[in-house]
Amino acid sequence: MLTQTQAPVRHETSTLNCDDLIRKLKSHFQAQDETRRGICLLNAGKFDEAALAFSRASVYGEANQSLASLIAACYVGKGEHEKATQTLTDHIDSSEPSIAIYIRAALGAWMAESRDQAIQILREGISVYPESAELHFQLGTLLSDLEEFEEAELRFTQAVNIDRNHTNALVSLAMCHGLRQDPCSAIACLRRAQQQKPHDPQIGLLLSQAAMAVRQTGALASPRADMPALDPTANREDIEELASIIEADPEFVDSFISIPPGEVDETVFAVLLKTLEIALEKQPEQAELHFHTQQVLTRLGRMHEAIGAGERAIGLNPRFTRALIELGKLYQETDRSVDAANRLEQAVKAGAQYADVFYMLGNLYKSRGDITQAKHAYRKALEINNRYSEARLALEALSV
């Protein structure tokens, strides 16, 4: 417990608004639950009910990305990590920078109301890169906005032929089939799109609506939707992106550690642990990464592993006061009072002149019968914060 008049042990420079973070994470898990419910209903042929579940998931607004991406997006929202921002907001094929230039130029012209110029820029890009699925998709999207649906459908078809896993093109092609009153073809496209993004409720909603349209024609509709992976750490690409953020600013993890226990699903900390492990593969010498691994392991209840991570942190930086204090707490919780006192004494020598640290030391000294040192520690705590009631009561009890 830190009192208001004390210097805080935890840095606040990288923490996010805790309430906003909790809201986003809760929305993610609520949307995830509704999406799973929608998939079950869809596969059971209850298309109306499935559509409602997917609609509810869409309202939460946090389901159409992995948990790792959502966590990274929370950081991006702070405007502090240029690399992450670019990765998460720029969906253009980065393997061909020239393709990105064509697309950006076209979208710039489109935003400036130069519709014909935007279309022409994309056509020029396709003449140079005829096998770029992204260029065909972008052109199809602009043509759709101009209600030139026939050519738009051809462009989406071409994008899918080039890249059969281009989810956005598959969804757009399905919409074109819907306009032509061909829900069966729409289902085929949406089925493939849903396989790529089973966590996206919008695709599930469109698939439910297409199935209802097929049923209204008297035909049999039996779309099979995939369930999202249960393992939130399965998407290596998203985890690695989050790892790059934590490598650059390990204290970002503090934002999640500050969430009160029981407020969010434990899965959040499983994702953070996997992310830290990947970050440590690249930077095993970074003490802060080991310390934050210690924090996450503690939150997961894996105390002995947490102690190991903490010891590695202070092995790299013997004056790492935060790691020393956390180690002292862990040793105390695992009935290793001598080790706990040693680590807290090291923290004090390294500059951790906090009332809470002296109070913990006083308790440890008292537990082993060292009354003189216990009194000294409690008095130090009161010198730092004379309103520290627990320390005062403990000192009075010893005096009696």
Short mmCIF file of C-alpha atoms in Angstrom, two decimals:
data_model
loop_
_atom_site.label_atom_id
_atom_site.label_comp_id
_atom_site.label_asym_id
_atom_site.label_seq_id
_atom_site.Cartn_x
_atom_site.Cartn_y
_atom_site.Cartn_z
CA MET A 1 0.00 0.00 0.00
CA LEU A 2 1.45 3.39 -0.98
CA THR A 3 0.12 6.42 0.84
CA GLN A 4 -0.47 9.75 -0.87
CA THR A 5 2.46 11.53 0.75
CA GLN A 6 4.99 8.92 -0.38
CA ALA A 7 7.09 8.91 -3.49
CA PRO A 8 5.52 6.23 -5.70
CA VAL A 9 7.44 3.06 -6.38
CA ARG A 10 5.87 2.60 -9.81
CA HIS A 11 6.65 4.99 -12.65
CA GLU A 12 3.65 6.67 -14.26
CA THR A 13 5.17 7.89 -17.51
CA SER A 14 3.85 5.09 -19.69
CA THR A 15 0.60 4.15 -18.03
CA LEU A 16 -2.70 4.57 -19.81
CA ASN A 17 -5.97 5.63 -18.27
CA CYS A 18 -6.88 2.53 -16.30
CA ASP A 19 -10.65 2.96 -16.71
CA ASP A 20 -10.32 3.30 -20.50
CA LEU A 21 -8.07 0.26 -20.65
CA ILE A 22 -10.48 -1.86 -18.61
CA ARG A 23 -13.40 -0.72 -20.77
CA LYS A 24 -11.59 -1.65 -23.99
CA LEU A 25 -10.54 -5.05 -22.70
CA LYS A 26 -13.98 -5.85 -21.31
CA SER A 27 -15.56 -4.80 -24.61
CA HIS A 28 -13.15 -7.08 -26.44
CA PHE A 29 -14.10 -10.13 -24.38
CA GLN A 30 -17.82 -9.31 -24.52
CA ALA A 31 -17.62 -8.95 -28.28
CA GLN A 32 -15.63 -12.18 -28.46
CA ASP A 33 -18.34 -14.00 -26.49
CA GLU A 34 -21.10 -12.66 -28.74
CA THR A 35 -19.12 -13.57 -31.85
CA ARG A 36 -18.69 -17.15 -30.62
CA ARG A 37 -22.39 -17.29 -29.78
CA GLY A 38 -23.20 -16.03 -33.28
CA ILE A 39 -21.01 -18.71 -34.89
CA CYS A 40 -22.73 -21.45 -32.87
CA LEU A 41 -26.17 -20.15 -33.89
CA LEU A 42 -25.12 -19.77 -37.52
CA ASN A 43 -23.84 -23.33 -37.67
CA ALA A 44 -27.08 -24.49 -36.06
CA GLY A 45 -29.08 -22.85 -38.85
CA LYS A 46 -30.55 -20.15 -36.58
CA PHE A 47 -29.63 -17.32 -38.92
CA ASP A 48 -31.87 -14.62 -37.40
CA GLU A 49 -30.50 -15.19 -33.91
CA ALA A 50 -26.94 -15.40 -35.26
CA ALA A 51 -27.35 -12.04 -36.98
CA LEU A 52 -28.48 -10.48 -33.70
CA ALA A 53 -25.49 -11.92 -31.84
CA PHE A 54 -23.06 -10.63 -34.47
CA SER A 55 -24.78 -7.23 -34.35
CA ARG A 56 -24.31 -7.09 -30.59
CA ALA A 57 -20.65 -8.04 -31.02
CA SER A 58 -20.22 -5.22 -33.54
CA VAL A 59 -21.67 -2.73 -31.07
CA TYR A 60 -18.90 -3.52 -28.60
CA GLY A 61 -16.47 -2.61 -31.35
CA GLU A 62 -13.40 -4.49 -30.07
CA ALA A 63 -13.76 -7.94 -31.64
CA ASN A 64 -12.44 -7.53 -35.17
CA GLN A 65 -8.79 -7.87 -34.13
CA SER A 66 -6.72 -10.19 -32.02
CA LEU A 67 -6.14 -9.45 -28.36
CA ALA A 68 -2.47 -8.70 -29.08
CA SER A 69 -3.49 -6.17 -31.76
CA LEU A 70 -5.97 -4.58 -29.39
CA ILE A 71 -3.31 -4.19 -26.70
CA ALA A 72 -0.94 -2.67 -29.26
CA ALA A 73 -3.69 -0.35 -30.45
CA CYS A 74 -4.12 0.88 -26.88
CA TYR A 75 -0.51 2.01 -27.01
CA VAL A 76 -0.91 3.52 -30.45
CA GLY A 77 -3.80 5.55 -29.07
CA LYS A 78 -1.28 7.40 -26.92
CA GLY A 79 0.51 8.62 -30.05
CA GLU A 80 3.90 7.54 -28.71
CA HIS A 81 5.09 4.78 -31.01
CA GLU A 82 5.50 5.67 -34.66
CA LYS A 83 6.41 2.17 -35.81
CA ALA A 84 3.38 0.59 -34.19
CA THR A 85 1.10 3.28 -35.55
CA GLN A 86 2.32 2.71 -39.07
CA THR A 87 2.00 -1.04 -38.81
CA LEU A 88 -1.51 -1.03 -37.39
CA THR A 89 -3.02 1.74 -39.52
CA ASP A 90 -1.33 1.11 -42.85
CA HIS A 91 -2.71 -2.02 -44.54
CA ILE A 92 -0.91 -1.41 -47.81
CA ASP A 93 1.50 -4.06 -49.12
CA SER A 94 4.79 -2.88 -47.58
CA SER A 95 6.80 -5.33 -49.70
CA GLU A 96 6.28 -3.01 -52.69
CA PRO A 97 6.79 0.62 -51.60
CA SER A 98 5.89 1.86 -55.09
CA ILE A 99 2.46 0.23 -54.82
CA ALA A 100 1.91 2.12 -51.58
CA ILE A 101 2.80 5.37 -53.33
CA TYR A 102 0.17 4.76 -56.03
CA ILE A 103 -2.48 3.97 -53.43
CA ARG A 104 -1.68 6.95 -51.23
CA ALA A 105 -1.67 9.28 -54.23
CA ALA A 106 -5.02 7.90 -55.42
CA LEU A 107 -6.63 8.19 -51.99
CA GLY A 108 -5.25 11.71 -51.65
CA ALA A 109 -6.82 12.69 -54.95
CA TRP A 110 -10.09 11.02 -53.93
CA MET A 111 -10.21 12.96 -50.66
CA ALA A 112 -9.59 16.14 -52.65
CA GLU A 113 -12.72 15.34 -54.71
CA SER A 114 -10.61 14.53 -57.81
CA ARG A 115 -12.45 11.27 -58.50
CA ASP A 116 -11.32 10.78 -62.11
CA GLN A 117 -7.71 11.49 -61.19
CA ALA A 118 -7.84 8.95 -58.35
CA ILE A 119 -9.20 6.27 -60.68
CA GLN A 120 -6.56 7.09 -63.28
CA ILE A 121 -3.71 6.85 -60.75
CA LEU A 122 -4.82 3.36 -59.75
CA ARG A 123 -5.15 2.28 -63.40
CA GLU A 124 -1.59 3.47 -64.00
CA GLY A 125 -0.45 1.53 -60.95
CA ILE A 126 -2.10 -1.65 -62.25
CA SER A 127 -0.42 -1.19 -65.63
CA VAL A 128 2.93 -1.23 -63.81
CA TYR A 129 1.98 -3.87 -61.19
CA PRO A 130 -0.72 -6.00 -62.83
CA GLU A 131 -0.32 -8.74 -60.18
CA SER A 132 -0.96 -6.48 -57.22
CA ALA A 133 -4.12 -7.68 -55.48
CA GLU A 134 -4.15 -4.52 -53.35
CA LEU A 135 -4.22 -2.18 -56.35
CA HIS A 136 -7.13 -4.10 -57.90
CA PHE A 137 -8.96 -4.06 -54.57
CA GLN A 138 -8.47 -0.32 -54.07
CA LEU A 139 -9.68 0.41 -57.60
CA GLY A 140 -12.71 -1.81 -57.07
CA THR A 141 -13.51 0.03 -53.84
CA LEU A 142 -13.44 3.45 -55.54
CA LEU A 143 -15.50 2.16 -58.47
CA SER A 144 -18.08 0.81 -56.00
CA ASP A 145 -18.40 4.26 -54.46
CA LEU A 146 -19.09 5.59 -57.97
CA GLU A 147 -21.70 2.79 -58.37
CA GLU A 148 -19.78 1.29 -61.26
CA PHE A 149 -20.49 -2.13 -59.83
CA GLU A 150 -19.80 -4.22 -62.93
CA GLU A 151 -16.15 -3.24 -63.24
CA ALA A 152 -15.81 -3.13 -59.45
CA GLU A 153 -16.82 -6.80 -59.31
CA LEU A 154 -14.22 -7.62 -61.96
CA ARG A 155 -11.55 -5.85 -59.91
CA PHE A 156 -12.48 -7.67 -56.73
CA THR A 157 -12.50 -10.96 -58.62
CA GLN A 158 -9.04 -10.21 -59.97
CA ALA A 159 -7.77 -9.34 -56.48
CA VAL A 160 -9.07 -12.65 -55.15
CA ASN A 161 -7.59 -14.57 -58.08
CA ILE A 162 -4.19 -13.06 -57.29
CA ASP A 163 -4.50 -13.44 -53.53
CA ARG A 164 -7.16 -15.96 -52.54
CA ASN A 165 -6.80 -14.89 -48.89
CA HIS A 166 -7.45 -11.18 -49.47
CA THR A 167 -10.23 -10.89 -46.90
CA ASN A 168 -11.41 -7.40 -47.80
CA ALA A 169 -11.64 -8.29 -51.47
CA LEU A 170 -13.63 -11.42 -50.64
CA VAL A 171 -16.11 -9.40 -48.57
CA SER A 172 -16.44 -6.74 -51.27
CA LEU A 173 -16.95 -9.41 -53.94
CA ALA A 174 -19.66 -10.96 -51.77
CA MET A 175 -21.41 -7.58 -51.62
CA CYS A 176 -21.34 -7.40 -55.41
CA HIS A 177 -22.91 -10.86 -55.61
CA GLY A 178 -25.57 -9.65 -53.21
CA LEU A 179 -26.40 -6.71 -55.46
CA ARG A 180 -26.87 -9.18 -58.32
CA GLN A 181 -29.26 -11.20 -56.13
CA ASP A 182 -26.82 -14.12 -55.99
CA PRO A 183 -26.63 -14.96 -52.27
CA CYS A 184 -25.19 -18.43 -52.93
CA SER A 185 -22.07 -16.92 -54.51
CA ALA A 186 -21.97 -14.36 -51.72
CA ILE A 187 -21.93 -17.15 -49.15
CA ALA A 188 -19.00 -18.83 -50.90
CA CYS A 189 -16.94 -15.62 -50.68
CA LEU A 190 -17.97 -14.84 -47.13
CA ARG A 191 -17.21 -18.38 -46.05
CA ARG A 192 -13.61 -17.95 -47.22
CA ALA A 193 -13.37 -14.49 -45.63
CA GLN A 194 -14.68 -15.85 -42.33
CA GLN A 195 -12.00 -18.55 -42.37
CA GLN A 196 -9.40 -15.78 -42.55
CA LYS A 197 -11.01 -13.65 -39.81
CA PRO A 198 -13.25 -15.84 -37.65
CA HIS A 199 -13.15 -13.20 -34.90
CA ASP A 200 -14.70 -10.49 -37.13
CA PRO A 201 -18.42 -10.11 -36.27
CA GLN A 202 -19.12 -8.02 -39.38
CA ILE A 203 -18.22 -10.93 -41.63
CA GLY A 204 -20.35 -13.22 -39.47
CA LEU A 205 -23.28 -10.81 -39.77
CA LEU A 206 -22.99 -10.67 -43.56
CA LEU A 207 -22.75 -14.46 -43.71
CA SER A 208 -25.92 -14.77 -41.60
CA GLN A 209 -27.76 -12.31 -43.82
CA ALA A 210 -26.66 -14.12 -46.98
CA ALA A 211 -27.84 -17.42 -45.50
CA MET A 212 -31.23 -15.87 -44.70
CA ALA A 213 -31.48 -14.62 -48.29
CA VAL A 214 -30.77 -18.11 -49.63
CA ARG A 215 -33.37 -19.63 -47.32
CA GLN A 216 -35.98 -17.10 -48.51
CA THR A 217 -35.53 -18.42 -52.05
CA GLY A 218 -36.53 -21.87 -50.81
CA ALA A 219 -33.03 -23.27 -51.24
CA LEU A 220 -31.03 -25.02 -48.52
CA ALA A 221 -28.45 -22.82 -46.83
CA SER A 222 -25.87 -24.47 -44.61
CA PRO A 223 -22.84 -22.19 -44.25
CA ARG A 224 -20.22 -23.50 -41.86
CA ALA A 225 -18.38 -20.85 -39.86
CA ASP A 226 -15.06 -21.39 -38.12
CA MET A 227 -14.62 -20.70 -34.43
CA PRO A 228 -11.77 -18.29 -33.48
CA ALA A 229 -8.69 -19.96 -32.03
CA LEU A 230 -8.88 -20.48 -28.29
CA ASP A 231 -5.18 -19.74 -27.86
CA PRO A 232 -4.80 -15.92 -27.87
CA THR A 233 -1.05 -16.25 -28.38
CA ALA A 234 -1.40 -18.29 -31.59
CA ASN A 235 -1.06 -15.30 -33.93
CA ARG A 236 2.71 -14.91 -33.97
CA GLU A 237 2.64 -11.85 -36.25
CA ASP A 238 0.44 -9.83 -33.88
CA ILE A 239 2.42 -10.96 -30.84
CA GLU A 240 5.68 -9.90 -32.48
CA GLU A 241 4.23 -6.49 -33.31
CA LEU A 242 3.25 -6.04 -29.67
CA ALA A 243 6.71 -7.25 -28.64
CA SER A 244 8.31 -4.47 -30.68
CA ILE A 245 6.29 -1.93 -28.69
CA ILE A 246 7.25 -3.43 -25.34
CA GLU A 247 10.92 -3.62 -26.40
CA ALA A 248 10.83 0.13 -27.05
CA ASP A 249 8.88 0.96 -23.87
CA PRO A 250 8.79 -1.90 -21.34
CA GLU A 251 6.90 0.28 -18.83
CA PHE A 252 3.84 -0.01 -21.07
CA VAL A 253 3.22 -3.26 -19.15
CA ASP A 254 2.62 -1.16 -16.00
CA SER A 255 -0.69 -0.04 -17.48
CA PHE A 256 -1.97 -3.61 -17.32
CA ILE A 257 -0.42 -4.46 -13.97
CA SER A 258 -2.34 -1.51 -12.51
CA ILE A 259 -5.67 -3.11 -13.44
CA PRO A 260 -7.28 -4.43 -10.23
CA PRO A 261 -7.43 -8.26 -9.99
CA GLY A 262 -10.66 -9.71 -11.32
CA GLU A 263 -11.44 -6.77 -13.59
CA VAL A 264 -10.26 -8.38 -16.85
CA ASP A 265 -9.76 -11.89 -18.18
CA GLU A 266 -6.48 -13.60 -17.24
CA THR A 267 -5.92 -14.13 -20.97
CA VAL A 268 -4.63 -10.56 -21.17
CA PHE A 269 -1.67 -11.50 -18.98
CA ALA A 270 -1.04 -14.72 -20.92
CA VAL A 271 -0.67 -12.60 -24.06
CA LEU A 272 1.63 -10.16 -22.29
CA LEU A 273 3.78 -13.02 -20.99
CA LYS A 274 4.17 -14.52 -24.46
CA THR A 275 5.00 -11.08 -25.81
CA LEU A 276 7.66 -10.48 -23.18
CA GLU A 277 9.19 -13.88 -23.90
CA ILE A 278 9.54 -12.92 -27.57
CA ALA A 279 10.98 -9.53 -26.65
CA LEU A 280 13.52 -11.24 -24.38
CA GLU A 281 14.61 -13.51 -27.23
CA LYS A 282 15.83 -10.34 -28.96
CA GLN A 283 17.03 -8.41 -25.90
CA PRO A 284 17.94 -10.85 -23.11
CA GLU A 285 20.21 -8.24 -21.52
CA GLN A 286 17.39 -5.74 -20.88
CA ALA A 287 16.70 -5.82 -17.13
CA GLU A 288 13.34 -4.02 -17.46
CA LEU A 289 11.96 -6.81 -19.67
CA HIS A 290 12.88 -9.40 -17.03
CA PHE A 291 11.29 -7.22 -14.34
CA HIS A 292 8.03 -6.88 -16.26
CA THR A 293 8.07 -10.62 -16.88
CA GLN A 294 8.30 -10.96 -13.11
CA GLN A 295 5.25 -8.69 -12.72
CA VAL A 296 3.15 -10.64 -15.21
CA LEU A 297 4.14 -14.02 -13.77
CA THR A 298 3.16 -12.74 -10.33
CA ARG A 299 -0.21 -11.65 -11.70
CA LEU A 300 -0.67 -15.14 -13.11
CA GLY A 301 0.12 -16.67 -9.71
CA ARG A 302 3.37 -18.30 -10.88
CA MET A 303 5.39 -17.07 -7.92
CA HIS A 304 8.50 -19.22 -8.20
CA GLU A 305 8.94 -18.37 -11.89
CA ALA A 306 8.37 -14.72 -11.02
CA ILE A 307 11.19 -14.88 -8.48
CA GLY A 308 13.49 -16.31 -11.15
CA ALA A 309 12.64 -13.48 -13.54
CA GLY A 310 13.21 -10.91 -10.80
CA GLU A 311 16.59 -12.36 -9.90
CA ARG A 312 17.61 -12.18 -13.56
CA ALA A 313 16.57 -8.51 -13.60
CA ILE A 314 18.75 -7.55 -10.63
CA GLY A 315 21.54 -9.76 -11.92
CA LEU A 316 21.66 -7.40 -14.89
CA ASN A 317 21.06 -4.28 -12.78
CA PRO A 318 21.85 -4.74 -9.05
CA ARG A 319 20.45 -1.25 -8.25
CA PHE A 320 17.09 -1.86 -9.90
CA THR A 321 14.97 -0.77 -6.94
CA ARG A 322 11.59 -1.72 -8.38
CA ALA A 323 12.75 -5.27 -9.05
CA LEU A 324 14.34 -5.49 -5.59
CA ILE A 325 11.14 -4.34 -3.88
CA GLU A 326 8.97 -6.75 -5.86
CA LEU A 327 11.39 -9.57 -5.06
CA GLY A 328 11.15 -8.68 -1.38
CA LYS A 329 7.37 -8.96 -1.57
CA LEU A 330 7.56 -12.28 -3.43
CA TYR A 331 9.98 -13.78 -0.95
CA GLN A 332 7.76 -12.62 1.89
CA GLU A 333 4.70 -14.22 0.27
CA THR A 334 6.57 -17.50 -0.21
CA ASP A 335 7.78 -17.63 3.43
CA ARG A 336 11.40 -16.73 2.67
CA SER A 337 11.68 -13.90 5.19
CA VAL A 338 15.49 -13.77 5.25
CA ASP A 339 15.68 -13.40 1.46
CA ALA A 340 12.86 -10.85 1.59
CA ALA A 341 14.71 -8.70 4.13
CA ASN A 342 17.97 -8.95 2.17
CA ARG A 343 16.34 -7.72 -1.04
CA LEU A 344 14.50 -4.87 0.68
CA GLU A 345 17.71 -3.81 2.43
CA GLN A 346 19.41 -3.75 -0.98
CA ALA A 347 16.56 -1.62 -2.31
CA VAL A 348 17.00 0.89 0.53
CA LYS A 349 20.75 1.09 -0.14
CA ALA A 350 19.99 1.63 -3.84
CA GLY A 351 17.82 4.63 -2.98
CA ALA A 352 14.33 3.24 -2.30
CA GLN A 353 13.67 5.49 0.70
CA TYR A 354 9.94 4.72 0.84
CA ALA A 355 7.78 4.39 3.92
CA ASP A 356 6.22 1.17 2.65
CA VAL A 357 9.63 -0.44 2.22
CA PHE A 358 10.64 0.39 5.79
CA TYR A 359 7.27 -0.81 7.05
CA MET A 360 7.74 -4.16 5.28
CA LEU A 361 11.24 -4.42 6.71
CA GLY A 362 9.89 -3.71 10.17
CA ASN A 363 7.41 -6.55 9.82
CA LEU A 364 10.13 -8.92 8.64
CA TYR A 365 12.46 -7.98 11.51
CA LYS A 366 9.60 -8.40 14.01
CA SER A 367 8.75 -11.84 12.60
CA ARG A 368 12.24 -13.10 13.36
CA GLY A 369 12.33 -11.49 16.83
CA ASP A 370 14.68 -8.60 16.03
CA ILE A 371 12.72 -5.94 17.93
CA THR A 372 15.43 -3.25 17.86
CA GLN A 373 15.71 -3.30 14.09
CA ALA A 374 11.94 -3.53 13.73
CA LYS A 375 11.47 -0.36 15.81
CA HIS A 376 14.13 1.43 13.79
CA ALA A 377 12.42 0.47 10.53
CA TYR A 378 8.98 1.62 11.73
CA ARG A 379 10.45 4.93 12.90
CA LYS A 380 12.05 5.44 9.48
CA ALA A 381 8.69 4.81 7.87
CA LEU A 382 7.12 7.46 10.13
CA GLU A 383 9.90 9.95 9.42
CA ILE A 384 9.02 9.70 5.74
CA ASN A 385 5.25 9.74 6.33
CA ASN A 386 4.10 10.71 9.80
CA ARG A 387 0.50 9.76 8.91
CA TYR A 388 1.39 6.14 8.19
CA SER A 389 -1.06 4.62 10.67
CA GLU A 390 0.00 0.99 10.19
CA ALA A 391 3.62 1.83 11.00
CA ARG A 392 2.57 3.89 14.04
CA LEU A 393 0.39 1.11 15.42
CA ALA A 394 3.13 -1.48 14.85
CA LEU A 395 5.67 0.71 16.67
CA GLU A 396 3.30 1.33 19.57
CA ALA A 397 2.63 -2.40 19.90
CA LEU A 398 6.37 -3.11 20.13
CA SER A 399 6.85 -0.36 22.72
CA VAL A 400 4.14 -1.85 24.90
#
